[in-house]
């Protein structure tokens, strides 16, 4: 092996090594090749074909390395088209190659005409004194820089300008031509002063230019050789024009096609190129004309007349475009901010088009277009008007699109947010956050079309923020946190939730889960609630993050593990206080989403530990409390927002609260912040009060689960000290200040805590007794607080209540104290309800205290004028009476739940500052608690129900339509329903203890019926109590005692409330049911207890929810699992709940038949259930008809059809038959029939057509020709309903026509509803005729449909209206077949039908003889047929 050269060896040594290598004949390590020349054949030539390498340059090639660098982007190698064509073989004969190209001499030599140059002018050079022709410099030529479709060099532009100047010196300008033309006296001007003659329609654009051109485009005449060559060419051009003008448009197109077919394609392309070459000359001429027109337009109106008026009437878009074109003038030195000088290098010739970017922007002008303009925003997130002229130094013009307009579009901000420059990313996210904040405040609602938030979310704004949150730069991270906080959190929502925290049941709140009906596909199978939730959770886990976030933003963020990133930012990054507060607000919003979200936050490693350690420490630097101290870091300082987050997290469930109190050491934090007075905390005063308030609220939440009560014993002295200081607070409330309001909120939180501690202590004795005597394996341990430990605080609070009520006449002071007074009333109601159940309390003492409280406090309070004015404010502040007060915000999106409180609620709204609802609800709660314990005091509060303001409010509220249930309305309506419930509960006690008090029972019963269909999830206890005590209470239906049944009979006799036909002795009601309506109502009224038990048994599926609701409303804190209410998807009971037993029974039978089972026998309670259901509906339809107005008449009929679709011949049972007939008479009244609409979608029904088909099949099987069943079959066949229903009867179910024997005199619906307007469906008319002719439809079998079919067929065969040929042939054919009928009776009915007559046995009248017009038409049709058939007969 040869050694490598070493340092120091000479060239002789290297030559020696070379000789050794050559002698050894070894293979070289490298291969010497010649690189292929692109100009000489392909690279694949062999070594033998290469020339010797001596004269070539050696190229060293390394193995496995390509010759060229790899391409940056993958692209196919370029191939030369010329290279392959130019490759020749060495042995190829050049002569043969030439012969292959030129096959004959004629291919080269043809007819040759020598060019005549005799007429060409020869110009001699101008003699000068210079030795050479004079050169010119391009700066001497003045040219206008005009960039056309192709770019030209400066030299080419100068030469073109010089030639144009030379031509202009010899030919007149276009302006002169225009002037000469306009000055011609013989020129006609048909269009006024426009000076343009109208062109033919075919020549409006390109053809028009050709026909009006003065010189030929292709023929020049240069080769004619005569002096008059141009004149000859012009004559040829004129002849061509005359020929074209004499031809029509079709002839021109035909000749054009012939020429294109005959000429070679290359020749056509050449001609077109000559044509396009002349276009540039025409453009120059047109530009000169345009300049002249612009000059004319600039003259006064009197000089150029109508022309200016027409131009002003053009569309706004054309006007704006024309203005922009006129603005594109030449750039001069004056337009540039920096004046160029020729002394500067390369500036001897200024190219102004390259300096255009330096000139000032044109002033923005709002285009007068119907289309909207792109929204642009300032750096503060404000919308900039389209015509705003802002200076450029504000930094709002750094964009290419619409450069003259200030501001940035959303698309530009999105683009900027992904910039590599940190400052640009930060700025873009900050601006987007401000835009979102202002959009949620509704600032763009009146200025922009569509929703900004929805547009941003559809564009991926959420994940843009999530990606930016992962940025390593602190500023970008902070900006994304701020934008995310603006998107998710509404501080006004949090403010009002804190405001309602101390209301009655205010601690409970609906989860912030969007109501996504779109996401819920039709998966409503037989799954219980647990299986459904597990199945939904599994599907969410399998969905991509964007799909989940599309319907639920918070759930989508949790899928991206945002809690882990926020924990990292808080723990490691340790951002500035603003970012920390934004993160805590975001976490609070996530915790409000659901119990599952709370669990994920609790399970996030080190998240809660970091928040408790860093933002809820037990000690911190004392400098924080110094005035003027600027916090640079919030870490290590106690923060009220962090305490609020823990409180909201605790509301997610009792298990979460237990983990927070024990695992995360929140008990020690509560003791730390509650034991010390806020003024002594080393924090700013307002922050210290907020922190103390949130600590009490957290403790109240824990007490609401029966937890944290061991702290009550430890902090009892602190609570007593606070209660003793309340009188001082009352005296300080006369001076209004923010600190006073915060102190009142803190006192309210303290009383709220005492409410839940009192509730918990109230059940201690009961749990203790169960623990000692129960045999349960898992008894509930009693809480560590007894009744005697809480009863001593009641005197403090009652004394404070009396002092607060003394300020009720002082408006400002009372407005400050009202929240505190509300909690006092709730506390007393809870206290006396629990006190009456304590075995250690003397009942007599308790009753005496209630009497004293009534006489000394409550009765004087009710007589106050201020209280009377509160009742009057119920209606203006009601959300039911004013639905717009709780409507969603204009920028609300369905994927982000919001209470729509941004910007604050009006003072006169349910949660406004002047709302009477919280105080009056608490007052009614206290009164109900007192009357429940001491029934003898019920009459003392009769004045409550007599307030006019309350009656007006109740009367208005129940008559309004059902409110839409949204997150922004549910939480408000829940509080309003509490007040209505307590009014009904008080009325119930009033009716029970004062039998003569029936003054307002009808009104209250209507309110109860409306309330039952409106109560939201979480209020199942209230619905149960209303059903139990009010809805079916005979006392609330005074008509049953006061002659209501007799009035119904009298109304039928006097034709009041029903149609005249129904009141006749032979009416359907009398035919179907022997008892009168009054007798049925009387029986129904007597069966109200059975009806109530029937409905309560059918709502048993709500038992689990009822148990949870009862635990909350009855104060059984040890059973409460979560302060979050169930998810709101609608009211508890459907709007058609009066039909619920019937629907439930139908579903049960249908499901059984679907599984293959057949219910042959029906138990007795089934008949009773259906009867009681029908009785209740009859009572409501007669005495409470308005309460069922929200149910469409079609839906009522569909529910009533379930009687026939359930249980075979169930409808033949006597009571069911009677009540169904009575209800049918109600639904066949004229008003009900007018409102009947079977084509609209019905609630709870997928398809009415399918239901009707089931009804037809049931009628075929088990009807036995029952007339009542027949009426239900006939009702949907009215003319104004879908033709498919009638086609089903006459096409697929003709067998029922034999059994539909409803007599005409007993049919409750006027026949005009079936016969008018005339039928226009040809298929149905043919079916009518076929059933009549074949005998399937007879008057004796089905008189109603017989009359309908005869009427429509008669109208059709004698109709002479102009129509299609098919229909005309069909009616003539039908008329001929009618004339040839063998059945003379049917033939007479079809031909001699006159009009409907309900008194006639047939149902219609007949002509004695046909009218002349019909007779003539009949003869014409029948004779025409005879003539057509005559030849055939002869042959």
Short mmCIF file of C-alpha atoms in Angstrom, two decimals, residues 158-556:
data_model
loop_
_atom_site.label_atom_id
_atom_site.label_comp_id
_atom_site.label_asym_id
_atom_site.label_seq_id
_atom_site.Cartn_x
_atom_site.Cartn_y
_atom_site.Cartn_z
CA UNK A 158 -37.33 58.12 -24.92
CA UNK A 159 -37.13 56.95 -28.51
CA UNK A 160 -40.87 56.29 -28.59
CA UNK A 161 -41.50 59.74 -27.20
CA UNK A 162 -39.26 61.28 -29.86
CA UNK A 163 -41.04 59.48 -32.70
CA UNK A 164 -44.40 60.54 -31.26
CA UNK A 165 -43.21 64.13 -31.16
CA UNK A 166 -42.11 63.94 -34.79
CA UNK A 167 -45.49 62.51 -35.84
CA UNK A 168 -47.31 65.16 -33.85
CA UNK A 169 -45.44 67.86 -35.74
CA UNK A 170 -46.83 66.63 -39.09
CA UNK A 171 -50.36 65.35 -38.14
CA UNK A 172 -53.17 67.18 -36.29
CA UNK A 173 -53.79 66.12 -32.70
CA UNK A 174 -56.78 64.16 -31.53
CA UNK A 175 -58.09 67.18 -29.70
CA UNK A 176 -58.13 69.17 -32.90
CA UNK A 177 -59.97 66.34 -34.64
CA UNK A 178 -62.58 66.32 -31.93
CA UNK A 179 -62.98 70.06 -32.16
CA UNK A 180 -63.37 69.87 -35.95
CA UNK A 181 -65.93 67.13 -35.62
CA UNK A 182 -67.96 68.97 -33.01
CA UNK A 183 -67.88 72.15 -35.07
CA UNK A 184 -69.32 70.52 -38.19
CA UNK A 185 -72.76 72.03 -38.79
CA UNK A 186 -74.11 69.05 -40.71
CA UNK A 187 -73.48 66.48 -37.93
CA UNK A 188 -76.75 65.21 -36.44
CA UNK A 189 -76.88 64.81 -32.66
CA UNK A 190 -79.69 62.46 -31.67
CA UNK A 191 -78.45 62.00 -28.08
CA UNK A 192 -78.45 65.65 -27.11
CA UNK A 193 -75.09 67.12 -26.36
CA UNK A 194 -73.20 63.88 -26.00
CA UNK A 195 -72.02 63.94 -29.60
CA UNK A 196 -72.16 60.16 -30.02
CA UNK A 197 -74.31 58.32 -32.54
CA UNK A 198 -75.87 55.06 -31.39
CA UNK A 199 -74.19 51.90 -32.67
CA UNK A 200 -75.83 48.63 -33.65
CA UNK A 201 -76.34 46.19 -30.82
CA UNK A 202 -73.80 43.72 -32.13
CA UNK A 203 -71.07 46.31 -32.34
CA UNK A 204 -71.15 47.74 -28.87
CA UNK A 205 -67.52 47.04 -27.97
CA UNK A 206 -64.89 45.53 -30.23
CA UNK A 207 -67.02 45.34 -33.38
CA UNK A 208 -68.14 48.90 -32.81
CA UNK A 209 -64.55 50.10 -32.75
CA UNK A 210 -63.84 48.31 -36.03
CA UNK A 211 -66.88 49.65 -37.86
CA UNK A 212 -66.24 53.23 -36.77
CA UNK A 213 -62.46 53.21 -37.48
CA UNK A 214 -61.32 55.56 -40.26
CA UNK A 215 -58.42 53.48 -41.60
CA UNK A 216 -57.94 49.75 -42.30
CA UNK A 217 -56.21 47.62 -39.72
CA UNK A 218 -54.56 45.06 -42.05
CA UNK A 219 -54.32 46.62 -45.56
CA UNK A 220 -51.69 49.34 -45.91
CA UNK A 221 -51.29 49.54 -49.70
CA UNK A 222 -47.54 49.76 -49.54
CA UNK A 223 -46.92 47.10 -52.21
CA UNK A 224 -49.34 48.42 -54.86
CA UNK A 225 -46.64 50.50 -56.54
CA UNK A 226 -48.93 53.42 -57.46
CA UNK A 227 -49.06 56.95 -56.21
CA UNK A 228 -52.60 56.41 -54.92
CA UNK A 229 -51.90 53.28 -52.91
CA UNK A 230 -53.31 54.72 -49.70
CA UNK A 231 -56.47 55.90 -51.46
CA UNK A 232 -56.91 52.43 -52.95
CA UNK A 233 -56.56 50.82 -49.53
CA UNK A 234 -59.04 53.32 -48.11
CA UNK A 235 -61.54 52.51 -50.86
CA UNK A 236 -61.20 48.79 -50.14
CA UNK A 237 -61.74 49.54 -46.43
CA UNK A 238 -64.86 51.61 -47.19
CA UNK A 239 -66.26 48.85 -49.38
CA UNK A 240 -65.70 46.35 -46.59
CA UNK A 241 -67.51 48.58 -44.12
CA UNK A 242 -70.52 49.03 -46.40
CA UNK A 243 -70.69 45.30 -46.96
CA UNK A 244 -70.58 44.59 -43.21
CA UNK A 245 -73.22 47.19 -42.39
CA UNK A 246 -75.59 45.70 -44.95
CA UNK A 247 -75.28 42.25 -43.34
CA UNK A 248 -77.23 41.06 -40.31
CA UNK A 249 -75.63 39.81 -37.13
CA UNK A 250 -76.25 36.15 -38.03
CA UNK A 251 -74.77 36.59 -41.52
CA UNK A 252 -71.61 38.18 -40.10
CA UNK A 253 -71.16 35.30 -37.66
CA UNK A 254 -71.67 32.73 -40.44
CA UNK A 255 -69.09 34.40 -42.73
CA UNK A 256 -66.70 34.60 -39.80
CA UNK A 257 -67.04 30.86 -39.17
CA UNK A 258 -66.43 30.12 -42.87
CA UNK A 259 -63.24 32.20 -42.95
CA UNK A 260 -61.91 30.63 -39.76
CA UNK A 261 -62.56 27.19 -41.19
CA UNK A 262 -60.76 27.95 -44.51
CA UNK A 263 -57.74 29.90 -43.27
CA UNK A 264 -54.69 28.42 -41.67
CA UNK A 265 -54.51 28.83 -37.89
CA UNK A 266 -51.08 30.50 -38.14
CA UNK A 267 -52.48 33.02 -40.61
CA UNK A 268 -55.39 33.76 -38.28
CA UNK A 269 -52.97 34.31 -35.42
CA UNK A 270 -50.92 36.64 -37.61
CA UNK A 271 -53.97 38.69 -38.52
CA UNK A 272 -55.01 38.93 -34.87
CA UNK A 273 -51.53 40.09 -33.94
CA UNK A 274 -51.74 42.83 -36.57
CA UNK A 275 -55.13 43.77 -35.16
CA UNK A 276 -53.82 43.93 -31.57
CA UNK A 277 -50.80 45.89 -32.72
CA UNK A 278 -53.05 48.73 -33.80
CA UNK A 279 -54.83 48.80 -30.45
CA UNK A 280 -51.99 50.71 -28.81
CA UNK A 281 -52.34 53.51 -31.36
CA UNK A 282 -56.07 53.69 -30.69
CA UNK A 283 -55.46 53.82 -26.95
CA UNK A 284 -53.23 56.85 -27.39
CA UNK A 285 -55.96 58.56 -29.40
CA UNK A 286 -58.56 57.68 -26.76
CA UNK A 287 -56.38 59.04 -23.96
CA UNK A 288 -56.19 62.38 -25.72
CA UNK A 289 -59.95 62.34 -26.10
CA UNK A 290 -60.35 61.53 -22.39
CA UNK A 291 -58.19 64.48 -21.46
CA UNK A 292 -60.40 66.69 -23.56
CA UNK A 293 -63.53 65.25 -21.90
CA UNK A 294 -62.05 65.86 -18.44
CA UNK A 295 -61.41 69.45 -19.45
CA UNK A 296 -65.01 69.76 -20.66
CA UNK A 297 -66.36 68.24 -17.39
CA UNK A 298 -64.40 70.77 -15.36
CA UNK A 299 -66.34 73.61 -17.01
CA UNK A 300 -69.44 75.09 -15.32
CA UNK A 301 -72.77 73.34 -15.80
CA UNK A 302 -74.12 76.02 -18.09
CA UNK A 303 -71.33 75.39 -20.59
CA UNK A 304 -71.70 71.66 -21.13
CA UNK A 305 -75.33 71.01 -20.23
CA UNK A 306 -76.80 67.53 -19.72
CA UNK A 307 -73.52 65.64 -19.92
CA UNK A 308 -72.56 66.49 -16.38
CA UNK A 309 -76.00 65.54 -15.08
CA UNK A 310 -75.76 62.09 -16.61
CA UNK A 311 -72.31 61.54 -15.17
CA UNK A 312 -73.49 62.46 -11.68
CA UNK A 313 -76.31 59.93 -11.92
CA UNK A 314 -73.97 57.00 -12.49
CA UNK A 315 -73.67 54.31 -9.88
CA UNK A 316 -71.60 55.04 -6.81
CA UNK A 317 -69.06 52.35 -7.59
CA UNK A 318 -68.36 53.70 -11.09
CA UNK A 319 -68.08 57.19 -9.68
CA UNK A 320 -65.52 56.11 -7.13
CA UNK A 321 -63.51 54.18 -9.72
CA UNK A 322 -63.51 57.17 -12.08
CA UNK A 323 -62.33 59.42 -9.28
CA UNK A 324 -59.51 57.04 -8.48
CA UNK A 325 -58.44 56.94 -12.12
CA UNK A 326 -58.46 60.72 -12.31
CA UNK A 327 -56.34 60.83 -9.18
CA UNK A 328 -53.59 58.83 -10.89
CA UNK A 329 -51.77 61.86 -12.27
CA UNK A 330 -48.12 62.26 -13.05
CA UNK A 331 -45.69 62.49 -10.17
CA UNK A 332 -43.59 65.63 -10.01
CA UNK A 333 -40.91 66.93 -7.70
CA UNK A 334 -43.53 68.73 -5.68
CA UNK A 335 -45.23 65.45 -4.73
CA UNK A 336 -42.12 63.99 -3.17
CA UNK A 337 -41.13 64.83 0.40
CA UNK A 338 -37.47 64.67 -0.61
CA UNK A 339 -36.52 66.64 -3.76
CA UNK A 340 -34.09 64.64 -5.94
CA UNK A 341 -31.06 66.44 -7.33
CA UNK A 342 -29.13 65.62 -10.48
CA UNK A 343 -25.83 65.91 -8.63
CA UNK A 344 -26.69 62.79 -6.68
CA UNK A 345 -25.28 59.59 -8.08
CA UNK A 346 -27.58 57.84 -10.57
CA UNK A 347 -30.13 60.63 -10.18
CA UNK A 348 -29.38 62.42 -13.45
CA UNK A 349 -32.65 60.94 -14.72
CA UNK A 350 -35.37 60.61 -12.05
CA UNK A 351 -37.64 57.59 -12.51
CA UNK A 352 -40.71 58.87 -10.74
CA UNK A 353 -42.66 55.60 -10.87
CA UNK A 354 -40.02 54.08 -8.62
CA UNK A 355 -40.33 56.97 -6.16
CA UNK A 356 -44.12 56.81 -6.00
CA UNK A 357 -44.01 55.15 -2.60
CA UNK A 358 -42.41 58.29 -1.14
CA UNK A 359 -45.27 60.63 -1.91
CA UNK A 360 -48.00 61.41 0.60
CA UNK A 361 -50.99 59.08 0.78
CA UNK A 362 -54.21 60.30 -0.83
CA UNK A 363 -56.90 61.41 1.56
CA UNK A 364 -59.27 58.54 2.39
CA UNK A 365 -62.68 58.86 0.81
CA UNK A 366 -65.57 56.67 1.68
CA UNK A 367 -66.74 54.95 -1.45
CA UNK A 368 -70.44 55.31 -2.07
CA UNK A 369 -71.02 51.63 -2.61
CA UNK A 370 -73.70 49.30 -1.41
CA UNK A 371 -71.07 46.80 -0.35
CA UNK A 372 -69.60 47.11 3.13
CA UNK A 373 -66.03 48.18 3.62
CA UNK A 374 -63.39 46.25 5.51
CA UNK A 375 -63.28 47.09 9.22
CA UNK A 376 -60.04 48.58 10.48
CA UNK A 377 -59.07 49.05 14.10
CA UNK A 378 -56.67 51.26 15.96
CA UNK A 379 -54.01 50.01 18.34
CA UNK A 380 -56.49 50.60 21.16
CA UNK A 381 -58.97 48.24 19.54
CA UNK A 382 -61.30 51.04 18.44
CA UNK A 383 -63.11 50.93 15.13
CA UNK A 384 -61.77 53.60 12.77
CA UNK A 385 -64.36 55.22 10.47
CA UNK A 386 -63.76 54.68 6.77
CA UNK A 387 -63.42 58.41 6.08
CA UNK A 388 -61.17 59.19 9.06
CA UNK A 389 -58.04 61.09 7.96
CA UNK A 390 -55.47 60.28 10.63
CA UNK A 391 -51.81 61.31 10.52
CA UNK A 392 -49.27 58.68 9.55
CA UNK A 393 -47.08 59.13 12.61
CA UNK A 394 -49.65 57.23 14.69
CA UNK A 395 -48.39 53.97 13.18
CA UNK A 396 -51.72 52.95 11.63
CA UNK A 397 -50.67 52.88 7.96
CA UNK A 398 -48.17 50.02 7.91
CA UNK A 399 -50.16 47.81 5.56
CA UNK A 400 -50.31 47.36 1.81
CA UNK A 401 -54.02 46.92 1.20
CA UNK A 402 -56.00 50.18 1.25
CA UNK A 403 -52.82 52.07 2.09
CA UNK A 404 -54.61 55.39 2.47
CA UNK A 405 -56.89 54.08 5.27
CA UNK A 406 -55.66 54.08 8.83
CA UNK A 407 -55.90 51.02 11.04
CA UNK A 408 -55.46 47.28 10.69
CA UNK A 409 -57.92 44.62 9.63
CA UNK A 410 -58.42 41.38 11.54
CA UNK A 411 -56.64 39.46 8.78
CA UNK A 412 -53.60 41.73 9.03
CA UNK A 413 -53.54 41.39 12.81
CA UNK A 414 -53.72 37.60 12.50
CA UNK A 415 -50.81 37.70 10.09
CA UNK A 416 -48.86 39.98 12.39
CA UNK A 417 -49.45 37.72 15.39
CA UNK A 418 -47.35 34.99 13.73
CA UNK A 419 -44.47 37.32 12.97
CA UNK A 420 -40.92 36.41 13.95
CA UNK A 421 -40.49 39.84 15.53
CA UNK A 422 -41.43 39.66 19.19
CA UNK A 423 -42.78 43.20 19.37
CA UNK A 424 -45.05 42.60 16.41
CA UNK A 425 -46.48 39.41 17.89
CA UNK A 426 -47.07 41.12 21.20
CA UNK A 427 -48.70 44.16 19.63
CA UNK A 428 -51.01 42.07 17.45
CA UNK A 429 -52.22 39.97 20.39
CA UNK A 430 -52.75 43.06 22.53
CA UNK A 431 -54.80 44.76 19.82
CA UNK A 432 -56.86 41.60 19.22
CA UNK A 433 -57.55 41.37 22.95
CA UNK A 434 -58.76 44.98 23.04
CA UNK A 435 -60.96 44.37 20.00
CA UNK A 436 -62.53 41.36 21.70
CA UNK A 437 -63.10 43.33 24.89
CA UNK A 438 -64.84 46.16 23.05
CA UNK A 439 -66.82 43.72 20.92
CA UNK A 440 -68.18 41.97 24.02
CA UNK A 441 -69.13 45.39 25.37
CA UNK A 442 -71.28 45.87 22.26
CA UNK A 443 -69.37 48.85 20.88
CA UNK A 444 -69.39 47.45 17.33
CA UNK A 445 -72.99 46.21 17.25
CA UNK A 446 -74.32 49.21 15.33
CA UNK A 447 -71.28 49.69 13.08
CA UNK A 448 -70.34 46.21 11.84
CA UNK A 449 -72.25 43.49 10.08
CA UNK A 450 -72.02 40.12 11.74
CA UNK A 451 -70.31 39.15 14.94
CA UNK A 452 -66.64 39.92 15.53
CA UNK A 453 -66.30 37.15 18.11
CA UNK A 454 -67.91 34.55 15.88
CA UNK A 455 -65.68 35.57 12.99
CA UNK A 456 -62.57 35.37 15.16
CA UNK A 457 -63.47 31.97 16.59
CA UNK A 458 -64.25 30.57 13.14
CA UNK A 459 -60.85 31.82 11.98
CA UNK A 460 -59.05 29.91 14.77
CA UNK A 461 -58.51 32.75 17.21
CA UNK A 462 -58.81 30.44 20.21
CA UNK A 463 -55.97 28.20 19.11
CA UNK A 464 -53.91 31.19 18.04
CA UNK A 465 -54.07 32.31 21.67
CA UNK A 466 -53.36 28.79 22.88
CA UNK A 467 -50.26 28.54 20.69
CA UNK A 468 -49.13 32.00 21.77
CA UNK A 469 -49.57 30.94 25.38
CA UNK A 470 -46.81 28.40 24.80
CA UNK A 471 -44.44 31.11 23.57
CA UNK A 472 -41.18 31.39 25.47
CA UNK A 473 -41.26 35.22 25.45
CA UNK A 474 -42.86 36.77 28.51
CA UNK A 475 -44.47 39.67 26.62
CA UNK A 476 -46.14 37.39 24.06
CA UNK A 477 -47.30 35.13 26.86
CA UNK A 478 -48.75 38.06 28.79
CA UNK A 479 -50.53 39.42 25.71
CA UNK A 480 -52.11 36.04 24.95
CA UNK A 481 -53.29 35.71 28.57
CA UNK A 482 -54.88 39.16 28.35
CA UNK A 483 -56.62 38.32 25.08
CA UNK A 484 -57.85 34.98 26.44
CA UNK A 485 -59.20 36.73 29.52
CA UNK A 486 -61.04 39.23 27.31
CA UNK A 487 -62.52 36.38 25.28
CA UNK A 488 -63.71 34.20 28.16
CA UNK A 489 -64.27 36.39 31.18
CA UNK A 490 -66.84 39.10 31.76
CA UNK A 491 -66.06 40.98 34.96
CA UNK A 492 -69.59 42.37 34.95
CA UNK A 493 -70.96 38.81 34.97
CA UNK A 494 -68.81 38.06 38.01
CA UNK A 495 -69.98 41.25 39.66
CA UNK A 496 -73.66 40.33 39.34
CA UNK A 497 -73.04 36.74 40.41
CA UNK A 498 -71.40 38.11 43.56
CA UNK A 499 -74.35 40.49 43.95
CA UNK A 500 -76.88 37.62 43.88
CA UNK A 501 -74.73 35.31 46.06
CA UNK A 502 -76.64 36.35 49.21
CA UNK A 503 -80.12 36.22 47.67
CA UNK A 504 -82.51 33.41 48.45
CA UNK A 505 -80.85 30.27 47.02
CA UNK A 506 -78.33 32.60 45.40
CA UNK A 507 -75.37 30.38 46.16
CA UNK A 508 -76.61 27.88 43.61
CA UNK A 509 -75.75 28.76 40.04
CA UNK A 510 -76.20 27.14 36.66
CA UNK A 511 -73.01 25.77 35.10
CA UNK A 512 -71.47 27.74 32.28
CA UNK A 513 -72.06 24.91 29.82
CA UNK A 514 -73.24 26.09 26.39
CA UNK A 515 -76.64 24.83 25.34
CA UNK A 516 -75.51 23.08 22.17
CA UNK A 517 -78.54 21.67 20.41
CA UNK A 518 -76.53 21.32 17.18
CA UNK A 519 -74.01 19.03 18.83
CA UNK A 520 -76.66 16.70 20.17
CA UNK A 521 -77.42 14.37 17.31
CA UNK A 522 -80.43 12.14 17.40
CA UNK A 523 -78.98 9.70 19.91
CA UNK A 524 -81.91 9.72 22.31
CA UNK A 525 -82.00 5.98 22.76
CA UNK A 526 -82.94 4.00 25.80
CA UNK A 527 -79.99 5.09 27.91
CA UNK A 528 -80.11 6.31 31.45
CA UNK A 529 -78.44 9.53 32.51
CA UNK A 530 -75.18 7.92 33.61
CA UNK A 531 -74.76 5.96 30.39
CA UNK A 532 -75.49 9.06 28.32
CA UNK A 533 -72.94 11.15 30.20
CA UNK A 534 -70.30 8.42 29.90
CA UNK A 535 -71.00 7.98 26.20
CA UNK A 536 -70.79 11.74 25.63
CA UNK A 537 -67.54 11.96 27.58
CA UNK A 538 -66.01 9.17 25.52
CA UNK A 539 -67.03 10.87 22.27
CA UNK A 540 -65.53 14.17 23.42
CA UNK A 541 -62.25 12.44 24.16
CA UNK A 542 -62.13 11.00 20.65
CA UNK A 543 -62.99 14.27 18.93
CA UNK A 544 -60.26 16.64 17.75
CA UNK A 545 -59.70 19.73 19.85
CA UNK A 546 -61.14 22.17 17.27
CA UNK A 547 -64.34 20.15 16.97
CA UNK A 548 -64.83 20.20 20.73
CA UNK A 549 -63.99 23.90 20.98
CA UNK A 550 -66.44 24.69 18.21
CA UNK A 551 -69.32 23.85 20.55
CA UNK A 552 -67.69 24.47 23.92
CA UNK A 553 -64.66 26.72 24.19
CA UNK A 554 -63.84 25.83 27.81
CA UNK A 555 -64.02 22.11 27.13
CA UNK A 556 -61.80 22.58 24.09
#
